[in-house]
Short mmCIF file of C-alpha atoms in Angstrom, two decimals:
data_model
loop_
_atom_site.label_atom_id
_atom_site.label_comp_id
_atom_site.label_asym_id
_atom_site.label_seq_id
_atom_site.Cartn_x
_atom_site.Cartn_y
_atom_site.Cartn_z
CA UNK A 10 95.36 167.58 48.96
CA UNK A 11 98.19 165.66 50.59
CA UNK A 12 101.89 165.47 50.91
CA UNK A 13 103.50 162.05 50.74
CA UNK A 14 107.06 160.85 51.16
CA UNK A 15 106.45 157.22 51.91
CA UNK A 16 104.39 154.31 50.72
CA UNK A 17 103.21 151.04 52.07
CA UNK A 18 102.68 147.72 50.55
CA UNK A 19 99.16 147.03 49.84
CA UNK A 20 98.99 143.36 50.44
CA UNK A 21 96.21 143.53 52.93
CA UNK A 22 96.30 143.65 56.77
CA UNK A 23 98.37 140.86 58.13
CA UNK A 24 96.95 138.76 60.87
CA UNK A 25 94.42 141.38 62.02
CA UNK A 26 90.61 140.66 62.26
CA UNK A 27 88.22 142.40 59.96
CA UNK A 28 86.76 144.11 62.90
CA UNK A 29 90.18 145.40 64.04
CA UNK A 30 90.94 146.59 60.45
CA UNK A 31 87.62 148.36 60.26
CA UNK A 32 88.16 150.18 63.55
CA UNK A 33 91.66 151.49 62.41
CA UNK A 34 90.15 152.58 59.06
CA UNK A 35 87.53 154.61 60.85
CA UNK A 36 90.32 156.34 62.82
CA UNK A 37 92.23 157.00 59.65
CA UNK A 38 89.18 158.47 57.95
CA UNK A 39 88.80 160.74 61.08
CA UNK A 40 92.29 161.98 60.39
CA UNK A 41 91.32 162.95 56.81
CA UNK A 42 88.29 164.83 58.10
CA UNK A 43 90.58 166.90 60.54
CA UNK A 44 93.15 167.57 57.80
CA UNK A 45 90.79 169.23 55.58
CA UNK A 46 89.05 171.22 58.39
CA UNK A 47 92.11 172.56 60.18
CA UNK A 48 93.98 173.41 57.01
CA UNK A 49 91.05 175.44 55.58
CA UNK A 50 90.29 176.98 58.90
CA UNK A 51 93.05 179.41 57.76
CA UNK A 52 90.58 181.02 55.36
CA UNK A 53 88.55 182.24 58.47
CA UNK A 54 91.62 183.32 60.34
CA UNK A 55 92.94 185.61 57.47
CA UNK A 56 90.14 188.35 57.64
CA UNK A 57 90.00 188.16 61.33
CA UNK A 58 93.76 188.86 61.89
CA UNK A 59 93.83 191.19 58.85
CA UNK A 60 91.47 193.53 60.56
CA UNK A 61 92.85 193.17 64.05
CA UNK A 62 96.44 193.87 63.10
CA UNK A 63 95.71 196.36 60.27
CA UNK A 64 97.38 194.15 57.62
CA UNK A 65 97.50 194.63 53.89
CA UNK A 66 96.39 191.74 51.76
CA UNK A 67 100.03 190.57 51.16
CA UNK A 68 100.71 190.54 54.86
CA UNK A 69 97.56 188.64 55.65
CA UNK A 70 98.49 186.07 53.15
CA UNK A 71 101.43 185.29 55.32
CA UNK A 72 99.04 183.01 57.29
CA UNK A 73 98.90 180.62 54.26
CA UNK A 74 102.55 181.12 53.46
CA UNK A 75 103.61 180.12 57.07
CA UNK A 76 101.34 177.05 57.03
CA UNK A 77 102.30 175.73 53.64
CA UNK A 78 105.99 176.49 54.01
CA UNK A 79 106.12 174.03 56.85
CA UNK A 80 105.21 171.37 54.32
CA UNK A 81 108.28 172.03 52.40
CA UNK A 82 110.50 171.87 55.47
CA UNK A 83 108.84 168.91 57.27
CA UNK A 84 107.95 166.74 54.41
CA UNK A 85 111.39 164.85 53.83
CA UNK A 86 112.17 164.57 57.59
CA UNK A 87 108.73 163.30 58.17
CA UNK A 88 109.43 160.47 55.71
CA UNK A 89 112.59 159.66 57.58
CA UNK A 90 110.81 159.77 60.93
CA UNK A 91 108.05 157.58 59.72
CA UNK A 92 110.53 154.98 58.49
CA UNK A 93 112.36 154.97 61.63
CA UNK A 94 109.49 155.04 64.15
CA UNK A 95 106.78 153.15 62.16
CA UNK A 96 103.27 154.19 61.77
CA UNK A 97 102.21 154.01 65.35
CA UNK A 98 104.85 156.21 66.94
CA UNK A 99 104.89 158.51 63.77
CA UNK A 100 101.11 159.04 63.95
CA UNK A 101 101.20 159.65 67.78
CA UNK A 102 104.12 162.13 67.26
CA UNK A 103 102.20 163.88 64.63
CA UNK A 104 99.18 164.24 66.79
CA UNK A 105 101.40 165.42 69.68
CA UNK A 106 102.99 168.19 67.47
CA UNK A 107 99.45 169.18 66.23
CA UNK A 108 97.93 169.31 69.74
CA UNK A 109 100.88 171.23 71.03
CA UNK A 110 100.65 173.74 68.07
CA UNK A 111 96.98 174.30 68.77
CA UNK A 112 97.86 175.09 72.39
CA UNK A 113 100.25 177.74 71.07
CA UNK A 114 97.33 179.74 69.75
CA UNK A 115 96.36 180.67 73.31
CA UNK A 116 99.60 182.41 74.26
CA UNK A 117 99.62 183.94 70.70
CA UNK A 118 96.34 185.52 71.41
CA UNK A 119 97.58 186.88 74.69
CA UNK A 120 100.66 188.12 73.35
CA UNK A 121 98.67 190.41 70.75
CA UNK A 122 101.48 189.82 68.12
CA UNK A 123 100.68 188.65 64.64
CA UNK A 124 104.03 186.80 64.39
CA UNK A 125 102.99 184.59 67.24
CA UNK A 126 100.15 183.25 65.13
CA UNK A 127 102.48 182.63 62.33
CA UNK A 128 104.69 180.55 64.57
CA UNK A 129 101.76 178.51 65.74
CA UNK A 130 100.55 177.89 62.15
CA UNK A 131 104.06 176.79 61.04
CA UNK A 132 104.18 174.23 63.82
CA UNK A 133 100.66 173.09 63.01
CA UNK A 134 101.54 172.60 59.33
CA UNK A 135 104.60 170.49 60.48
CA UNK A 136 102.34 168.14 62.47
CA UNK A 137 99.84 167.78 59.72
CA UNK A 138 102.68 166.96 57.28
CA UNK A 139 103.90 164.09 59.43
CA UNK A 140 100.35 162.48 59.77
CA UNK A 141 99.71 162.89 55.98
CA UNK A 142 103.00 161.21 55.32
CA UNK A 143 101.66 158.27 57.33
CA UNK A 144 97.84 158.03 56.62
CA UNK A 145 97.89 158.04 52.85
CA UNK A 146 99.99 154.75 52.44
CA UNK A 147 98.43 153.25 55.65
CA UNK A 148 94.87 153.62 54.33
CA UNK A 149 96.06 151.76 51.17
CA UNK A 150 97.39 148.83 53.35
CA UNK A 151 94.16 148.35 55.33
CA UNK A 152 92.65 145.83 52.94
CA UNK A 153 92.77 144.19 49.68
CA UNK A 154 94.74 145.99 46.90
CA UNK A 155 91.61 145.72 44.60
CA UNK A 156 89.70 148.09 46.85
CA UNK A 157 92.51 150.50 47.78
CA UNK A 158 91.33 153.15 45.41
CA UNK A 159 87.74 153.16 46.76
CA UNK A 160 89.18 153.49 50.33
CA UNK A 161 91.33 156.45 49.41
CA UNK A 162 88.31 158.07 47.63
CA UNK A 163 86.15 157.45 50.52
CA UNK A 164 88.74 159.13 52.85
CA UNK A 165 89.10 162.02 50.49
CA UNK A 166 85.38 162.60 50.51
CA UNK A 167 85.43 162.95 54.25
CA UNK A 168 88.28 165.33 53.68
CA UNK A 169 85.90 167.56 51.81
CA UNK A 170 83.20 167.17 54.45
CA UNK A 171 85.62 168.26 57.06
CA UNK A 172 86.52 171.38 55.13
CA UNK A 173 82.91 172.41 54.56
CA UNK A 174 81.89 171.82 58.24
CA UNK A 175 84.91 173.36 59.85
CA UNK A 176 84.76 176.54 57.65
CA UNK A 177 81.08 176.70 58.24
CA UNK A 178 81.15 176.50 62.03
CA UNK A 179 84.63 178.24 62.21
CA UNK A 180 82.93 181.25 60.74
CA UNK A 181 80.28 181.17 63.35
CA UNK A 182 82.58 180.85 66.28
CA UNK A 183 85.68 182.98 65.33
CA UNK A 184 83.84 185.67 63.23
CA UNK A 185 80.44 185.48 65.06
CA UNK A 186 80.98 188.08 67.63
CA UNK A 187 83.04 191.14 66.98
CA UNK A 188 83.72 194.21 69.13
CA UNK A 189 82.18 197.45 67.96
CA UNK A 190 85.32 199.22 69.01
CA UNK A 191 87.19 200.77 66.14
CA UNK A 192 90.84 199.31 66.52
CA UNK A 193 92.29 201.90 64.22
CA UNK A 194 91.53 204.70 66.88
CA UNK A 195 93.52 202.96 69.57
CA UNK A 196 97.18 202.91 70.48
CA UNK A 197 99.58 201.38 72.89
CA UNK A 198 98.32 199.26 75.74
CA UNK A 199 94.67 199.89 74.72
CA UNK A 200 95.35 198.59 71.28
CA UNK A 201 97.07 195.52 72.62
CA UNK A 202 94.16 194.91 75.09
CA UNK A 203 91.72 195.11 72.19
CA UNK A 204 93.65 192.70 70.15
CA UNK A 205 93.99 190.22 73.03
CA UNK A 206 90.27 190.40 73.70
CA UNK A 207 89.37 189.84 70.11
CA UNK A 208 91.81 186.96 69.51
CA UNK A 209 90.90 185.16 72.65
CA UNK A 210 88.17 183.27 70.76
CA UNK A 211 90.86 181.99 68.42
CA UNK A 212 92.90 180.60 71.27
CA UNK A 213 89.82 178.89 72.83
CA UNK A 214 88.81 177.41 69.46
CA UNK A 215 92.22 175.86 68.84
CA UNK A 216 92.26 174.62 72.57
CA UNK A 217 89.17 172.58 71.61
CA UNK A 218 90.79 171.12 68.59
CA UNK A 219 93.84 170.24 70.78
CA UNK A 220 91.52 168.24 73.00
CA UNK A 221 90.02 166.36 69.93
CA UNK A 222 93.40 165.65 68.70
CA UNK A 223 94.60 164.37 72.05
CA UNK A 224 91.49 162.02 72.15
CA UNK A 225 92.14 160.54 68.65
CA UNK A 226 95.79 160.06 69.70
CA UNK A 227 94.49 157.99 72.70
CA UNK A 228 92.30 155.89 70.32
CA UNK A 229 95.41 155.15 68.18
CA UNK A 230 97.30 154.19 71.30
CA UNK A 231 94.78 151.30 71.71
CA UNK A 232 95.15 150.34 68.11
CA UNK A 233 98.98 150.36 68.33
CA UNK A 234 99.43 146.55 68.13
CA UNK A 235 97.72 146.32 64.80
CA UNK A 236 99.19 149.52 63.32
CA UNK A 237 102.76 148.35 64.27
CA UNK A 238 102.15 145.34 61.99
CA UNK A 239 101.91 147.52 59.01
CA UNK A 240 105.11 147.75 57.10
CA UNK A 241 106.56 151.15 56.16
CA UNK A 242 108.37 151.12 52.89
CA UNK A 243 110.61 153.93 51.93
CA UNK A 244 110.15 155.60 48.57
CA UNK A 245 113.61 156.11 47.06
CA UNK A 246 114.14 159.52 45.41
CA UNK A 247 117.01 158.20 43.15
CA UNK A 248 116.10 159.12 39.65
CA UNK A 249 113.13 161.38 40.51
CA UNK A 250 114.62 164.57 39.01
CA UNK A 251 115.83 162.65 35.92
CA UNK A 252 112.21 161.46 35.54
CA UNK A 253 110.99 164.99 35.82
CA UNK A 254 113.51 166.19 33.34
CA UNK A 255 112.72 163.40 30.75
CA UNK A 256 108.95 163.31 31.11
CA UNK A 257 107.04 166.31 29.72
CA UNK A 258 103.61 165.11 30.92
CA UNK A 259 104.86 164.84 34.38
CA UNK A 260 106.71 168.15 34.31
CA UNK A 261 103.63 169.97 33.00
CA UNK A 262 101.47 168.26 35.66
CA UNK A 263 103.84 169.33 38.48
CA UNK A 264 103.53 172.92 37.30
CA UNK A 265 99.73 172.44 37.17
CA UNK A 266 99.40 171.02 40.75
CA UNK A 267 101.05 173.97 42.25
CA UNK A 268 98.96 176.39 40.17
CA UNK A 269 95.77 174.64 41.04
CA UNK A 270 96.45 174.55 44.80
CA UNK A 271 97.59 178.13 44.65
CA UNK A 272 94.54 179.34 42.79
CA UNK A 273 92.19 177.45 45.04
CA UNK A 274 93.76 178.57 48.26
CA UNK A 275 94.06 182.16 46.92
CA UNK A 276 90.31 182.51 46.19
CA UNK A 277 89.27 181.08 49.41
CA UNK A 278 91.66 183.30 51.30
CA UNK A 279 90.16 186.55 49.96
CA UNK A 280 86.56 185.27 49.80
CA UNK A 281 85.31 186.77 53.08
CA UNK A 282 86.74 190.21 52.38
CA UNK A 283 85.50 189.93 48.74
CA UNK A 284 81.98 189.32 49.91
CA UNK A 285 82.16 192.07 52.45
CA UNK A 286 83.10 194.69 49.82
CA UNK A 287 80.47 197.16 48.88
CA UNK A 288 80.90 196.18 45.24
CA UNK A 289 79.50 192.69 45.91
CA UNK A 290 77.24 191.99 49.04
CA UNK A 291 78.56 194.13 51.88
CA UNK A 292 78.31 191.11 54.15
CA UNK A 293 79.54 191.13 57.73
CA UNK A 294 82.45 188.74 58.39
CA UNK A 295 80.34 186.00 59.95
CA UNK A 296 77.89 185.96 56.99
CA UNK A 297 80.67 186.01 54.52
CA UNK A 298 82.33 183.17 56.30
CA UNK A 299 79.27 181.04 56.03
CA UNK A 300 79.16 181.86 52.29
CA UNK A 301 82.78 180.73 52.06
CA UNK A 302 81.70 177.33 53.24
CA UNK A 303 79.51 177.03 50.17
CA UNK A 304 82.59 177.46 48.05
CA UNK A 305 84.02 174.22 49.57
CA UNK A 306 80.60 172.66 49.37
CA UNK A 307 80.73 173.06 45.60
CA UNK A 308 84.08 171.25 45.52
CA UNK A 309 82.49 168.39 47.57
CA UNK A 310 79.47 168.08 45.25
CA UNK A 311 81.80 168.30 42.13
CA UNK A 312 83.85 165.38 43.59
CA UNK A 313 80.83 163.19 43.84
CA UNK A 314 79.87 164.09 40.29
CA UNK A 315 83.45 163.75 38.94
CA UNK A 316 83.66 159.95 39.03
CA UNK A 317 80.62 159.59 36.80
CA UNK A 318 81.75 162.41 34.34
CA UNK A 319 85.17 160.85 33.96
CA UNK A 320 83.59 157.80 32.69
CA UNK A 321 81.82 159.73 29.95
CA UNK A 322 84.69 161.71 28.50
CA UNK A 323 88.46 161.90 28.22
CA UNK A 324 90.04 163.17 31.55
CA UNK A 325 92.21 165.69 29.78
CA UNK A 326 89.18 167.15 27.97
CA UNK A 327 87.12 167.31 31.14
CA UNK A 328 90.00 169.10 32.89
CA UNK A 329 90.13 171.60 30.05
CA UNK A 330 86.41 172.17 30.41
CA UNK A 331 86.40 172.69 34.02
CA UNK A 332 89.32 175.02 33.99
CA UNK A 333 87.62 177.09 31.39
CA UNK A 334 84.60 177.24 33.52
CA UNK A 335 86.80 178.59 36.38
CA UNK A 336 88.29 181.12 34.01
CA UNK A 337 84.78 182.22 33.00
CA UNK A 338 83.41 182.44 36.46
CA UNK A 339 86.40 184.42 37.79
CA UNK A 340 86.21 186.78 34.85
CA UNK A 341 82.43 187.19 35.32
CA UNK A 342 82.97 187.96 39.14
CA UNK A 343 85.77 190.44 38.34
CA UNK A 344 83.81 192.58 35.82
CA UNK A 345 80.33 192.47 37.39
CA UNK A 346 78.94 193.48 40.81
CA UNK A 347 76.31 192.56 43.39
CA UNK A 348 75.21 188.99 43.69
CA UNK A 349 76.40 188.07 40.28
CA UNK A 350 80.00 188.92 41.26
CA UNK A 351 79.49 187.03 44.61
CA UNK A 352 77.92 183.90 43.47
CA UNK A 353 80.08 183.47 40.38
CA UNK A 354 83.19 183.48 42.52
CA UNK A 355 81.60 180.96 44.90
CA UNK A 356 80.79 178.66 42.08
CA UNK A 357 84.45 178.32 41.22
CA UNK A 358 84.48 175.81 43.99
CA UNK A 359 82.55 173.44 41.75
CA UNK A 360 84.87 173.94 38.87
CA UNK A 361 87.79 173.21 41.15
CA UNK A 362 86.36 169.82 42.24
CA UNK A 363 87.93 167.39 39.76
CA UNK A 364 91.11 169.29 38.98
CA UNK A 365 93.57 167.86 41.65
CA UNK A 366 92.87 164.13 41.11
CA UNK A 367 92.60 164.54 37.28
CA UNK A 368 95.89 166.38 37.12
CA UNK A 369 97.51 163.78 39.40
CA UNK A 370 96.18 160.87 37.36
CA UNK A 371 97.19 162.43 34.02
CA UNK A 372 100.67 163.18 35.30
CA UNK A 373 101.36 159.66 36.41
CA UNK A 374 99.62 157.82 33.71
CA UNK A 375 101.69 154.94 32.30
CA UNK A 376 104.54 155.38 34.77
CA UNK A 377 104.10 152.11 36.67
CA UNK A 378 107.37 151.42 38.64
CA UNK A 379 108.26 155.08 38.50
CA UNK A 380 104.84 156.28 39.90
CA UNK A 381 105.98 156.59 43.68
CA UNK A 382 108.76 158.98 42.63
CA UNK A 383 106.31 160.95 40.43
CA UNK A 384 103.84 161.09 43.32
CA UNK A 385 106.35 162.65 45.64
CA UNK A 386 107.20 165.33 43.05
CA UNK A 387 103.49 166.08 42.54
CA UNK A 388 102.81 166.29 46.32
CA UNK A 389 106.03 168.45 46.86
CA UNK A 390 104.59 170.93 44.17
CA UNK A 391 101.85 171.76 46.65
CA UNK A 392 104.14 173.67 48.71
CA UNK A 393 104.99 176.03 45.81
CA UNK A 394 101.38 176.97 45.61
CA UNK A 395 101.79 178.97 48.88
CA UNK A 396 103.39 181.66 46.65
CA UNK A 397 100.16 182.17 44.63
CA UNK A 398 98.10 183.49 47.58
CA UNK A 399 100.97 185.78 48.44
CA UNK A 400 101.08 187.13 44.87
CA UNK A 401 97.35 187.60 44.79
CA UNK A 402 97.69 189.61 47.97
CA UNK A 403 100.32 191.87 46.44
CA UNK A 404 98.05 192.44 43.43
CA UNK A 405 95.03 193.13 45.63
CA UNK A 406 96.93 195.72 47.50
CA UNK A 407 97.82 197.56 44.28
CA UNK A 408 94.63 197.14 42.24
CA UNK A 409 91.90 195.83 44.44
CA UNK A 410 90.32 192.45 44.99
CA UNK A 411 88.65 192.25 41.54
CA UNK A 412 91.85 192.97 39.77
CA UNK A 413 93.66 190.33 41.89
CA UNK A 414 91.37 187.64 40.36
CA UNK A 415 93.72 187.89 37.29
CA UNK A 416 96.23 185.68 39.23
CA UNK A 417 93.96 182.59 39.61
CA UNK A 418 92.61 183.30 36.04
CA UNK A 419 96.25 182.75 34.68
CA UNK A 420 96.63 179.71 36.84
CA UNK A 421 93.56 178.12 35.31
CA UNK A 422 94.57 179.14 31.78
CA UNK A 423 97.78 176.94 32.12
CA UNK A 424 95.72 174.09 33.64
CA UNK A 425 93.23 174.27 30.66
CA UNK A 426 96.11 173.96 28.27
CA UNK A 427 97.42 170.96 30.12
CA UNK A 428 94.13 169.30 29.74
CA UNK A 429 94.14 169.92 26.03
CA UNK A 430 97.70 168.70 25.88
CA UNK A 431 96.87 165.53 27.70
CA UNK A 432 93.76 164.89 25.58
CA UNK A 433 95.83 165.00 22.45
CA UNK A 434 98.43 162.66 23.79
CA UNK A 435 95.71 160.22 24.79
#
């Protein structure tokens, strides 16, 4: 999942040696790895902060809301910055913002205030937005246009690997050791001291990420001469909204992109609390966090299978089938208990796997010269998906986590209808 406001010509790397190109490509793939990992580390933060600050589900979902809202605010300025500074300075600036944002988690931990974490997450999302605006077109320009799709698919695969590994080990580190003190019995300075002690591990974890980001920024510094030769081409927004108004397939696709992102993030955001509930597995936070990583592993496996399956059937029909599977799995989880309820919800990750690329390709099919404007509209729709986890949290506060699954079920129902609509049009 990426936000993109610029594009680059894919005419191949000018004047650069193959070894030089390969080195830059490895760095860009490393960025995709970090994108997925850092973004979905929010799923581990939510239950940790929810318990420490005695938040309801709607309040806890502000973690995702703050992060994704920054995409909306920074996406267009990021495109302008990239056009003005070029890839090299833009990427280094993005790394700088991300590293600084990671450093903010340490004072946030010592402040003992939930709002401090939201500020750090908002800034982190801004840095990621700037980098995403750069690396998607950059990776397309690093070689022949004939192999551009395979390079992007390869990078997206490592994005999924980053999600799985970061969530897996993030659960071990952030949720691994919890105090036996009951925070609900504390007040005043004792409560603040307890929160500081429990969130210090978060601050230290993000300090480690800041160091990694700084090291990669240094590597990009050494690659600056090659990256500066890559031309940044601005995507003009003129006519984009007219295109949206006149193209029903694209308009439907934009709606489905934000519903898909919202449903996927909402399920991941409640997963740890869901698996810790007595109705399911009563897992401790660390064990539930490890189980959450399997939700993302399912998406990774499904993406490896998706390319093969899309060769055997119509993309629209396959999208409808996967969305129907997601509905069935969510419904099974909501009305059952124990292992069936737990594993059916984890299996939704596999059903999610092909949805984003399939919706994207169906929405832009046949647009040719208008495809860049359509891409911007589709990526911008990701931001709106931040409202779906918030809505899921509100429903969970009123009816419980099982009832809250009605929100993603409704999202998948719309996506299934889009698949059938696209299959008929094809």
